[in-house]
Amino acid sequence: MKTANLKIIILLVLLINTLSCKAQPLPLNTALKDIPANAYVKDLNNELSPYIGTYKANFKGNEITLFITKEEHKPTKRLKKDFFRDALVVKYIVKSSTGTILQDTKNNNSTNNKFYSYYSYPDKNTIVFYYSGTNCRVGWGDIYLKKINSKQISWEYRPDDITLDNSTCPAGTDINIYLPETKDLIFTKQ
């Protein structure tokens, strides 16, 4: 009888301990299949911080300014999984050679243009970003930023889709892709 009570007490202590333990954050590059619901994928090795800042480049007469910030505990939904992650978030302004603003996501509160990190290659000093595209999702795809040194990053934009289904986009909508569709463009930290 005493051993039965002792076993019950031990099981209760283990159960209470298990329920009261807080889940440990997962490393930044945890595979999606290994992320449980409502988990926190954290930048444990501080891989994202070196990219934070304001960067500028010129491409085909346009000036592109990137404003890169780090968002901790960013709500994320991928393949019907909800969890939280540390991510770099990019806002940008593209100006023509005459100074006319062609596209501005920094001062626009629209949630249509999403541009945030979702993977890193620490051994290659590279962060991969998801870009939702411009209006009507034109140009959505991946952008790779590679840290060259403390003042420069290299840009590579790989659009997955530049076609448009006219039935989903209102007439007169600006569907130009203003971000540089190129590889090895150097941005300099300001």
Backbone as a chain_set.jsonl record, in Angstrom:
{"seq": "MKTANLKIIILLVLLINTLSCKAQPLPLNTALKDIPANAYVKDLNNELSPYIGTYKANFKGNEITLFITKEEHKPTKRLKKDFFRDALVVKYIVKSSTGTILQDTKNNNSTNNKFYSYYSYPDKNTIVFYYSGTNCRVGWGDIYLKKINSKQISWEYRPDDITLDNSTCPAGTDINIYLPETKDLIFTKQ", "coords": {"N": [[0.816, -1.186, 0.0], [1.959, 1.22, 0.805], [3.904, 1.521, -1.177], [2.302, 1.849, -3.424], [1.061, 4.319, -2.881], [3.351, 5.899, -2.804], [4.206, 5.659, -5.463], [2.075, 6.947, -6.742], [2.359, 9.531, -5.714], [4.883, 10.203, -6.742], [4.307, 10.122, -9.499], [2.406, 12.217, -9.631], [4.019, 14.402, -8.867], [5.852, 14.403, -11.008], [4.052, 14.892, -13.127], [3.016, 17.445, -12.43], [5.397, 18.884, -12.512], [6.07, 18.598, -15.217], [3.902, 19.929, -16.448], [4.25, 22.486, -15.47], [6.623, 23.36, -16.495], [8.238, 25.615, -18.628], [8.195, 25.962, -22.115], [11.148, 25.529, -23.997], [12.892, 27.89, -26.015], [13.238, 27.441, -29.552], [15.97, 26.877, -31.856], [16.925, 29.247, -34.427], [16.937, 28.173, -37.129], [15.257, 25.943, -37.073], [13.689, 23.146, -38.465], [10.596, 23.325, -40.213], [8.84, 21.169, -39.868], [9.535, 20.326, -37.36], [8.641, 22.177, -35.585], [6.529, 22.795, -33.007], [3.041, 23.692, -32.456], [2.466, 27.057, -31.557], [5.074, 27.457, -30.687], [8.287, 29.022, -30.009], [10.587, 30.313, -32.109], [13.705, 31.259, -31.814], [16.276, 33.739, -32.134], [18.881, 32.582, -31.144], [21.658, 32.618, -31.445], [22.268, 35.171, -32.163], [22.218, 35.878, -34.903], [20.803, 37.589, -36.545], [21.046, 40.295, -35.808], [23.415, 41.686, -36.881], [22.517, 42.653, -39.338], [20.749, 44.692, -38.976], [19.687, 47.989, -39.637], [19.978, 50.929, -41.786], [20.175, 50.896, -45.244], [21.554, 51.742, -48.453], [21.323, 51.742, -52.055], [21.955, 52.106, -55.582], [20.218, 51.505, -58.572], [19.78, 51.109, -61.929], [19.221, 53.878, -62.221], [17.493, 54.359, -60.113], [17.124, 55.035, -56.62], [17.417, 52.979, -53.898], [16.335, 52.454, -50.677], [16.755, 50.579, -47.836], [15.204, 49.684, -44.827], [16.003, 47.992, -42.166], [14.845, 46.099, -39.534], [14.678, 44.32, -36.41], [12.327, 42.008, -35.37], [11.087, 40.623, -32.547], [9.552, 37.646, -31.441], [7.644, 37.446, -33.49], [4.469, 36.874, -34.801], [3.758, 34.014, -36.716], [2.595, 32.209, -39.527], [2.704, 29.254, -41.184], [2.111, 26.852, -43.572], [-0.308, 26.023, -42.313], [0.501, 26.083, -39.674], [0.802, 27.706, -36.613], [3.041, 29.813, -35.016], [5.733, 31.486, -33.244], [8.4, 33.718, -34.075], [11.738, 35.048, -34.21], [12.558, 37.633, -36.37], [13.902, 39.394, -39.191], [12.633, 42.404, -40.41], [11.795, 44.146, -43.28], [11.402, 47.36, -44.52], [10.969, 49.684, -47.17], [12.061, 52.31, -49.434], [11.747, 53.456, -52.683], [13.177, 55.572, -54.983], [13.061, 57.63, -57.896], [15.517, 58.873, -60.305], [15.038, 61.566, -60.294], [14.13, 62.071, -57.793], [11.523, 61.469, -57.246], [9.169, 59.634, -55.421], [8.732, 56.299, -55.954], [7.876, 53.936, -54.781], [6.87, 53.283, -51.477], [7.173, 51.652, -48.594], [7.852, 52.122, -46.053], [6.627, 54.357, -44.878], [4.047, 53.697, -45.178], [1.278, 52.184, -43.884], [0.179, 49.845, -44.76], [-0.538, 46.378, -44.811], [-0.109, 44.816, -46.938], [2.335, 44.533, -48.339], [4.675, 42.342, -47.587], [7.77, 41.61, -46.152], [10.098, 39.807, -44.928], [12.466, 37.972, -42.901], [13.058, 34.446, -43.076], [14.79, 32.344, -42.962], [18.19, 31.371, -42.347], [21.614, 31.221, -43.371], [24.143, 30.732, -41.638], [26.848, 29.984, -42.049], [27.347, 31.014, -44.519], [26.948, 33.676, -44.215], [24.397, 34.669, -44.822], [21.023, 35.708, -45.137], [17.713, 34.676, -45.725], [14.852, 36.019, -47.214], [11.301, 36.376, -47.302], [9.333, 37.807, -49.762], [6.383, 39.404, -50.419], [5.643, 40.553, -52.75], [4.64, 43.188, -55.03], [1.792, 45.297, -55.584], [-1.117, 43.278, -55.918], [0.343, 40.992, -55.604], [2.371, 40.741, -57.463], [5.52, 39.729, -58.476], [6.281, 38.309, -56.209], [8.451, 36.44, -54.055], [11.757, 35.243, -53.196], [14.331, 36.905, -51.39], [17.747, 37.311, -51.038], [20.059, 38.288, -48.674], [23.375, 38.973, -48.233], [25.885, 39.295, -45.883], [28.607, 41.249, -46.358], [30.567, 42.828, -45.16], [30.917, 44.919, -42.215], [29.637, 47.172, -43.153], [28.437, 46.672, -45.611], [26.067, 44.904, -47.648], [25.147, 42.256, -49.834], [22.802, 41.888, -52.421], [20.273, 39.747, -53.658], [17.607, 39.068, -55.683], [15.031, 36.868, -56.214], [12.425, 36.489, -57.986], [9.42, 34.608, -57.83], [7.141, 34.664, -59.268], [5.913, 36.622, -61.815], [3.762, 37.019, -63.306], [0.354, 37.957, -63.954], [-2.948, 37.633, -62.954], [-5.47, 39.126, -64.373], [-8.074, 39.25, -63.436], [-7.988, 39.374, -60.704], [-6.906, 41.737, -59.948], [-7.542, 45.112, -59.579], [-8.393, 47.419, -62.204], [-6.04, 49.803, -63.364], [-4.286, 49.605, -61.259], [-1.061, 49.954, -59.886], [1.33, 47.85, -60.945], [4.008, 47.593, -61.157], [7.277, 46.337, -60.534], [9.382, 47.556, -58.287], [11.595, 46.998, -56.762], [15.016, 45.987, -57.091], [15.504, 43.644, -59.574], [17.794, 41.651, -59.562], [21.151, 40.327, -59.132], [23.858, 40.329, -56.794], [23.935, 43.07, -56.16], [25.204, 45.786, -54.406], [24.508, 47.035, -51.249], [24.954, 49.784, -49.103], [25.586, 50.536, -45.733], [24.105, 53.165, -43.934]], "CA": [[0.0, 0.0, 0.0], [2.841, 2.384, 0.851], [4.548, 1.679, -2.486], [1.289, 2.385, -4.345], [0.944, 5.752, -2.569], [4.606, 6.521, -3.219], [4.167, 5.74, -6.928], [1.103, 7.991, -7.098], [2.967, 10.826, -5.38], [5.941, 10.448, -7.729], [3.642, 10.447, -10.765], [1.824, 13.555, -9.505], [5.112, 15.37, -8.892], [6.329, 14.463, -12.392], [3.015, 15.537, -13.935], [3.012, 18.875, -12.097], [6.651, 19.437, -13.024], [5.958, 18.659, -16.671], [2.94, 20.96, -16.822], [4.694, 23.821, -15.075], [7.832, 23.73, -17.236], [8.034, 26.492, -19.763], [8.85, 25.423, -23.31], [12.404, 26.165, -24.353], [12.895, 28.411, -27.387], [13.897, 26.619, -30.566], [16.945, 27.638, -32.642], [16.418, 29.995, -35.577], [16.743, 27.38, -38.339], [14.546, 24.699, -36.809], [12.859, 22.727, -39.604], [9.175, 23.575, -39.994], [8.189, 19.939, -39.375], [9.924, 20.144, -35.963], [8.144, 23.295, -34.781], [5.165, 22.549, -32.523], [2.137, 24.842, -32.43], [2.728, 28.127, -30.586], [6.474, 27.454, -30.255], [9.035, 30.258, -30.234], [11.838, 30.103, -32.82], [14.447, 32.428, -31.331], [17.626, 34.025, -32.637], [19.729, 32.251, -29.993], [23.063, 32.914, -31.732], [22.376, 36.577, -32.577], [22.55, 35.899, -36.327], [20.051, 38.617, -37.261], [21.407, 41.661, -35.407], [24.361, 42.405, -37.747], [21.852, 43.185, -40.531], [19.869, 45.805, -38.607], [20.172, 49.305, -40.045], [19.49, 51.543, -43.014], [21.116, 50.629, -46.333], [21.187, 52.36, -49.736], [21.978, 51.332, -53.302], [21.372, 52.653, -56.806], [20.059, 50.492, -59.608], [19.099, 51.626, -63.118], [18.768, 55.246, -61.986], [16.658, 54.472, -58.919], [17.771, 54.897, -55.321], [16.653, 52.072, -53.045], [16.721, 52.524, -49.269], [16.184, 49.503, -47.029], [15.167, 49.918, -43.389], [15.939, 46.63, -41.624], [14.689, 46.03, -38.085], [14.479, 42.968, -35.881], [11.089, 41.849, -34.615], [11.114, 39.42, -31.72], [8.253, 37.001, -31.167], [6.75, 37.787, -34.606], [3.513, 35.804, -35.108], [4.041, 33.417, -38.02], [1.738, 31.101, -39.941], [3.233, 28.592, -42.37], [1.526, 25.535, -43.788], [-1.324, 25.804, -41.273], [1.124, 26.059, -38.351], [0.962, 29.005, -35.971], [4.125, 29.862, -34.042], [6.369, 32.792, -33.134], [9.803, 33.645, -34.47], [12.489, 36.288, -34.356], [12.734, 37.842, -37.807], [14.22, 40.724, -39.705], [11.541, 42.965, -41.195], [12.337, 45.182, -44.159], [10.577, 48.381, -45.163], [11.85, 50.299, -48.155], [11.622, 53.436, -50.267], [12.409, 53.49, -53.983], [13.038, 56.895, -55.603], [13.623, 57.786, -59.237], [16.683, 59.759, -60.357], [14.596, 62.941, -60.039], [13.7, 62.172, -56.401], [10.124, 61.078, -57.107], [8.989, 58.361, -54.722], [8.04, 55.316, -56.776], [7.21, 53.015, -53.856], [7.248, 53.564, -50.094], [6.521, 50.783, -47.604], [8.257, 52.581, -44.721], [5.65, 55.304, -44.354], [2.73, 53.185, -45.545], [0.902, 51.189, -42.874], [-0.469, 48.707, -45.409], [0.038, 45.063, -44.509], [-0.047, 44.069, -48.194], [3.717, 44.238, -48.712], [5.39, 41.655, -46.519], [9.172, 41.435, -46.505], [10.682, 39.411, -43.653], [13.376, 36.823, -42.958], [12.508, 33.171, -42.62], [15.834, 31.33, -42.87], [19.543, 31.919, -42.442], [22.762, 30.355, -43.63], [25.218, 31.404, -40.903], [28.159, 29.693, -42.636], [27.475, 31.811, -45.74], [26.584, 35.058, -43.857], [23.251, 34.986, -45.671], [19.669, 35.615, -44.599], [16.721, 34.551, -46.792], [13.631, 36.77, -46.915], [10.093, 36.207, -48.106], [8.783, 39.075, -50.239], [5.027, 39.114, -50.906], [5.437, 41.193, -54.044], [4.028, 44.512, -55.061], [0.332, 45.186, -55.648], [-1.653, 42.048, -56.513], [1.38, 39.972, -55.386], [3.285, 40.658, -58.595], [6.932, 39.705, -58.106], [6.554, 37.644, -54.934], [9.564, 35.504, -54.137], [12.785, 35.256, -52.159], [15.438, 37.85, -51.49], [18.889, 36.868, -50.245], [20.998, 39.333, -48.287], [24.629, 38.4, -47.736], [26.72, 40.273, -45.185], [29.962, 41.276, -46.905], [31.354, 43.365, -44.04], [30.039, 45.641, -41.289], [28.982, 48.294, -43.841], [27.862, 46.317, -46.909], [25.369, 43.645, -47.891], [24.904, 41.943, -51.237], [21.382, 41.659, -52.661], [19.845, 38.898, -54.771], [16.14, 38.958, -55.697], [14.569, 35.762, -57.056], [10.954, 36.455, -58.038], [8.825, 33.316, -58.19], [6.01, 34.865, -60.172], [5.712, 38.002, -62.238], [2.553, 37.065, -64.123], [-0.783, 38.557, -63.267], [-4.305, 37.263, -63.337], [-6.162, 40.417, -64.393], [-9.359, 39.22, -62.732], [-7.795, 39.589, -59.277], [-6.277, 43.034, -59.717], [-8.361, 46.199, -60.129], [-7.838, 48.199, -63.31], [-5.325, 51.0, -62.966], [-3.393, 49.333, -60.129], [0.362, 49.953, -60.226], [1.874, 46.504, -60.755], [5.45, 47.62, -61.418], [8.178, 45.834, -59.507], [10.385, 48.605, -58.139], [12.811, 46.462, -56.16], [15.939, 45.54, -58.142], [15.496, 42.228, -59.957], [19.184, 41.431, -59.937], [22.021, 39.605, -58.202], [25.14, 40.967, -56.462], [23.828, 44.521, -55.973], [25.772, 46.097, -53.102], [23.876, 48.066, -50.439], [25.876, 50.322, -48.108], [24.937, 50.988, -44.495], [24.146, 54.623, -43.77]], "C": [[0.867, 1.261, 0.0], [3.527, 2.597, -0.491], [3.569, 2.222, -3.522], [1.114, 3.882, -4.132], [2.191, 6.501, -3.017], [4.657, 6.682, -4.738], [3.215, 6.841, -7.389], [1.692, 9.372, -6.832], [4.058, 11.172, -6.396], [5.334, 10.82, -9.08], [3.029, 11.838, -10.734], [2.903, 14.634, -9.559], [5.654, 15.518, -10.315], [5.328, 15.172, -13.299], [2.986, 17.035, -13.698], [4.261, 19.547, -12.647], [6.601, 19.598, -14.537], [5.026, 19.789, -17.105], [3.434, 22.358, -16.499], [5.95, 24.267, -15.807], [7.459, 24.605, -18.424], [8.792, 25.912, -20.957], [10.106, 26.226, -23.617], [12.3, 26.718, -25.765], [13.662, 27.475, -28.311], [14.898, 27.47, -31.332], [16.325, 28.203, -33.928], [16.109, 29.129, -36.792], [16.101, 26.022, -38.077], [13.65, 24.383, -38.004], [11.379, 22.893, -39.249], [8.467, 22.354, -39.414], [8.475, 19.706, -37.891], [9.438, 21.268, -35.048], [6.724, 22.976, -34.313], [4.335, 23.836, -32.538], [2.511, 25.766, -31.28], [4.146, 28.13, -30.027], [7.109, 28.807, -30.562], [10.379, 29.898, -30.857], [12.656, 31.38, -32.616], [15.836, 32.521, -31.961], [18.628, 33.829, -31.498], [21.191, 32.64, -30.201], [23.287, 34.325, -32.263], [22.802, 36.716, -34.045], [21.913, 37.076, -37.064], [20.553, 40.04, -36.998], [22.411, 42.368, -36.319], [23.726, 43.039, -38.988], [20.999, 44.418, -40.238], [20.5, 47.125, -39.044], [19.499, 49.799, -41.308], [20.572, 51.407, -44.078], [20.616, 51.29, -47.608], [21.992, 51.751, -50.875], [21.289, 52.058, -54.445], [21.335, 51.555, -57.846], [19.214, 51.072, -60.736], [18.463, 52.988, -62.861], [17.889, 55.427, -60.764], [17.502, 54.303, -57.662], [16.861, 54.043, -54.441], [17.207, 52.181, -51.636], [15.985, 51.426, -48.518], [16.281, 49.882, -45.562], [14.938, 48.553, -42.736], [15.891, 46.688, -40.096], [14.502, 44.571, -37.677], [13.191, 42.961, -35.056], [11.175, 40.526, -33.856], [9.694, 38.926, -31.492], [7.209, 37.351, -32.243], [5.781, 36.622, -34.857], [3.718, 35.319, -36.544], [3.06, 32.285, -38.281], [2.319, 30.54, -41.223], [2.66, 27.196, -42.425], [0.588, 25.129, -42.641], [-0.742, 25.64, -39.876], [1.244, 27.479, -37.843], [2.068, 28.908, -34.935], [4.701, 31.272, -34.039], [7.831, 32.637, -33.524], [10.431, 35.029, -34.379], [12.765, 36.44, -35.85], [13.211, 39.259, -38.084], [13.045, 41.159, -40.572], [12.112, 44.122, -41.999], [11.205, 46.067, -44.671], [11.516, 49.076, -46.145], [11.195, 51.485, -48.844], [12.436, 53.364, -51.551], [12.1, 54.843, -54.609], [13.661, 56.879, -56.993], [14.82, 58.722, -59.172], [16.315, 61.219, -60.11], [14.103, 63.133, -58.602], [12.234, 61.823, -56.17], [10.034, 59.719, -56.412], [8.139, 57.445, -55.595], [7.273, 54.312, -55.916], [7.764, 53.267, -52.461], [6.477, 52.63, -49.167], [6.896, 51.202, -46.186], [7.18, 53.46, -44.1], [4.225, 54.904, -44.695], [2.386, 52.073, -44.561], [0.205, 49.968, -43.462], [0.237, 47.412, -45.032], [0.154, 44.209, -45.77], [1.368, 43.662, -48.569], [4.447, 43.635, -47.523], [6.804, 41.344, -47.007], [9.894, 41.102, -45.198], [11.529, 38.141, -43.822], [12.675, 35.567, -42.473], [13.56, 32.073, -42.524], [17.2, 32.016, -42.932], [20.543, 30.811, -42.741], [23.959, 31.007, -42.934], [26.604, 31.175, -41.504], [28.403, 30.472, -43.927], [27.172, 33.285, -45.496], [25.376, 35.54, -44.645], [21.941, 34.769, -44.925], [18.71, 35.567, -45.788], [15.422, 35.218, -46.324], [12.501, 36.329, -47.837], [9.634, 37.607, -48.486], [7.442, 38.779, -50.901], [4.733, 39.747, -52.258], [4.794, 42.562, -53.904], [2.507, 44.328, -55.109], [-0.077, 43.922, -56.398], [-0.624, 40.916, -56.497], [2.338, 39.809, -56.57], [4.719, 40.713, -58.077], [7.236, 39.024, -56.786], [7.693, 36.644, -55.117], [10.516, 35.645, -52.976], [13.828, 36.319, -52.466], [16.523, 37.365, -50.534], [19.768, 38.079, -49.957], [22.209, 38.666, -47.659], [25.469, 39.515, -47.126], [28.139, 40.169, -45.724], [30.945, 41.739, -45.831], [30.396, 44.186, -43.173], [29.254, 46.779, -41.951], [28.262, 47.904, -45.131], [27.169, 44.959, -46.889], [25.157, 43.497, -49.39], [23.465, 41.468, -51.374], [21.181, 40.705, -53.828], [18.337, 38.699, -54.642], [15.754, 37.886, -56.7], [13.043, 35.739, -57.069], [10.462, 35.078, -58.487], [7.718, 33.476, -59.22], [5.915, 36.335, -60.531], [4.487, 38.124, -63.136], [1.394, 37.57, -63.289], [-2.08, 38.026, -63.842], [-5.13, 38.541, -63.243], [-7.478, 40.418, -63.633], [-9.212, 39.498, -61.236], [-7.215, 40.955, -58.954], [-7.12, 44.134, -60.362], [-7.639, 46.972, -61.243], [-7.162, 49.459, -62.761], [-4.373, 50.809, -61.791], [-1.952, 49.295, -60.627], [0.937, 48.574, -59.912], [3.363, 46.437, -61.121], [6.21, 47.045, -60.235], [9.319, 46.844, -59.415], [11.664, 48.118, -57.468], [13.7, 45.895, -57.267], [15.882, 44.028, -58.365], [16.879, 41.896, -60.499], [19.902, 40.636, -58.856], [23.284, 40.426, -57.993], [25.093, 42.498, -56.422], [24.299, 44.825, -54.556], [24.993, 47.264, -52.468], [24.871, 48.49, -49.362], [25.113, 50.876, -46.931], [25.144, 52.486, -44.327], [24.454, 55.01, -42.336]], "O": [[0.573, 2.234, -0.693], [3.716, 3.74, -0.907], [3.967, 2.978, -4.407], [1.028, 4.637, -5.1], [2.1, 7.608, -3.549], [5.097, 7.715, -5.242], [3.523, 7.581, -8.324], [1.534, 10.282, -7.647], [4.141, 12.312, -6.855], [5.81, 11.748, -9.733], [3.125, 12.571, -11.718], [2.727, 15.66, -10.216], [5.888, 16.635, -10.776], [5.722, 15.969, -14.15], [2.936, 17.815, -14.649], [4.191, 20.652, -13.186], [7.038, 20.615, -15.074], [5.342, 20.527, -18.038], [3.075, 23.316, -17.184], [6.309, 25.444, -15.746], [6.48, 24.348, -19.125], [9.913, 25.426, -20.806], [10.117, 27.452, -23.508], [11.687, 26.091, -26.629], [14.61, 26.806, -27.898], [14.7, 28.679, -31.45], [15.328, 27.687, -34.433], [15.082, 29.347, -37.436], [16.378, 25.057, -38.789], [12.935, 25.256, -38.497], [10.97, 22.632, -38.117], [7.589, 22.492, -38.562], [7.742, 18.97, -37.23], [9.786, 21.303, -33.868], [5.811, 22.894, -35.134], [4.882, 24.935, -32.623], [2.828, 25.318, -30.179], [4.394, 28.748, -28.992], [6.539, 29.627, -31.282], [11.213, 29.258, -30.217], [12.342, 32.434, -33.169], [16.47, 31.513, -32.271], [19.157, 34.799, -30.955], [21.889, 32.958, -29.237], [24.37, 34.641, -32.756], [23.634, 37.558, -34.385], [22.427, 37.512, -38.095], [20.487, 40.892, -37.884], [22.272, 43.574, -36.522], [24.35, 43.888, -39.624], [20.575, 45.111, -41.163], [21.694, 47.349, -38.847], [18.576, 49.174, -41.83], [21.732, 51.753, -43.851], [19.409, 51.393, -47.829], [23.133, 51.317, -50.716], [20.176, 52.563, -54.294], [22.279, 50.778, -57.991], [18.071, 51.477, -60.523], [17.314, 53.227, -63.232], [17.566, 56.562, -60.412], [18.464, 53.535, -57.639], [15.682, 54.351, -54.265], [18.408, 52.02, -51.422], [14.757, 51.346, -48.554], [17.324, 50.35, -45.105], [13.825, 48.027, -42.748], [16.777, 47.251, -39.454], [14.205, 43.71, -38.505], [12.995, 43.792, -34.169], [11.317, 39.457, -34.45], [8.759, 39.717, -31.367], [6.031, 37.528, -31.934], [6.223, 35.499, -35.101], [3.836, 36.123, -37.469], [2.734, 31.505, -37.386], [2.423, 31.243, -42.228], [2.715, 26.447, -41.449], [0.693, 24.035, -42.087], [-1.41, 25.117, -38.985], [1.73, 28.36, -38.552], [2.044, 28.028, -34.075], [4.212, 32.149, -34.751], [8.431, 31.579, -33.335], [9.743, 36.046, -34.461], [13.16, 35.481, -36.514], [12.957, 40.187, -37.316], [12.526, 40.378, -41.369], [12.825, 44.972, -41.465], [10.195, 45.585, -45.182], [12.733, 49.052, -45.961], [9.974, 51.647, -48.845], [13.659, 53.228, -51.516], [10.939, 55.227, -54.753], [14.66, 56.201, -57.232], [15.112, 59.298, -58.123], [17.177, 62.024, -59.757], [13.702, 64.235, -58.231], [11.752, 61.871, -55.038], [10.737, 58.776, -56.776], [6.996, 57.758, -55.932], [6.171, 53.89, -56.266], [8.969, 53.442, -52.281], [5.272, 52.793, -48.975], [6.324, 50.697, -45.22], [6.862, 53.314, -42.92], [3.297, 55.694, -44.518], [3.145, 51.114, -44.429], [-0.311, 49.137, -42.714], [1.464, 47.364, -44.946], [0.475, 43.023, -45.693], [1.58, 42.557, -49.068], [4.792, 44.336, -46.572], [7.001, 40.876, -48.129], [10.261, 42.004, -44.445], [11.332, 37.357, -44.75], [11.82, 35.61, -41.588], [13.259, 30.976, -42.052], [17.34, 33.1, -43.499], [20.34, 29.643, -42.41], [24.709, 31.751, -43.564], [27.446, 32.073, -41.473], [29.543, 30.58, -44.379], [27.138, 34.072, -46.442], [25.336, 36.689, -45.086], [21.771, 33.796, -44.191], [18.868, 36.323, -46.747], [14.963, 35.008, -45.202], [12.72, 35.96, -48.991], [9.554, 38.492, -47.634], [7.377, 37.988, -51.842], [3.679, 39.499, -52.844], [4.457, 43.015, -52.81], [2.004, 43.28, -54.702], [0.546, 43.549, -57.392], [-0.716, 39.984, -57.295], [3.048, 38.806, -56.645], [5.088, 41.623, -57.334], [8.353, 39.147, -56.283], [7.872, 36.076, -56.195], [10.137, 36.109, -51.901], [14.157, 36.593, -53.62], [16.253, 37.051, -49.375], [20.171, 38.802, -50.868], [22.099, 37.906, -46.698], [25.731, 40.537, -47.759], [28.798, 39.14, -45.574], [31.997, 41.136, -45.62], [29.185, 44.145, -43.387], [28.303, 47.293, -41.362], [27.541, 48.727, -45.696], [27.603, 44.015, -46.229], [25.009, 44.481, -50.114], [22.971, 40.725, -50.526], [21.836, 40.832, -54.863], [17.851, 38.22, -53.617], [16.096, 37.97, -57.879], [12.429, 35.048, -56.256], [11.018, 34.47, -59.402], [7.397, 32.541, -59.954], [5.845, 37.193, -59.652], [4.203, 39.198, -63.666], [1.461, 37.599, -62.06], [-2.275, 37.98, -65.056], [-5.453, 38.989, -62.143], [-7.953, 41.478, -63.225], [-10.194, 39.822, -60.569], [-7.051, 41.288, -57.78], [-7.383, 44.088, -61.564], [-6.421, 47.145, -61.206], [-7.65, 50.089, -61.823], [-3.718, 51.763, -61.372], [-1.655, 48.684, -61.653], [1.021, 48.18, -58.749], [3.903, 45.358, -61.364], [5.831, 47.243, -59.08], [10.121, 46.976, -60.34], [12.708, 48.757, -57.593], [13.197, 45.381, -58.266], [16.172, 43.241, -57.463], [17.108, 41.862, -61.708], [19.335, 40.317, -57.811], [23.732, 41.132, -58.897], [26.117, 43.149, -56.631], [23.843, 44.191, -53.605], [24.842, 48.328, -53.068], [25.553, 47.648, -48.777], [24.124, 51.592, -47.093], [26.239, 53.002, -44.554], [24.527, 56.197, -42.019]]}, "num_chains": 1, "name": "protein.A"}
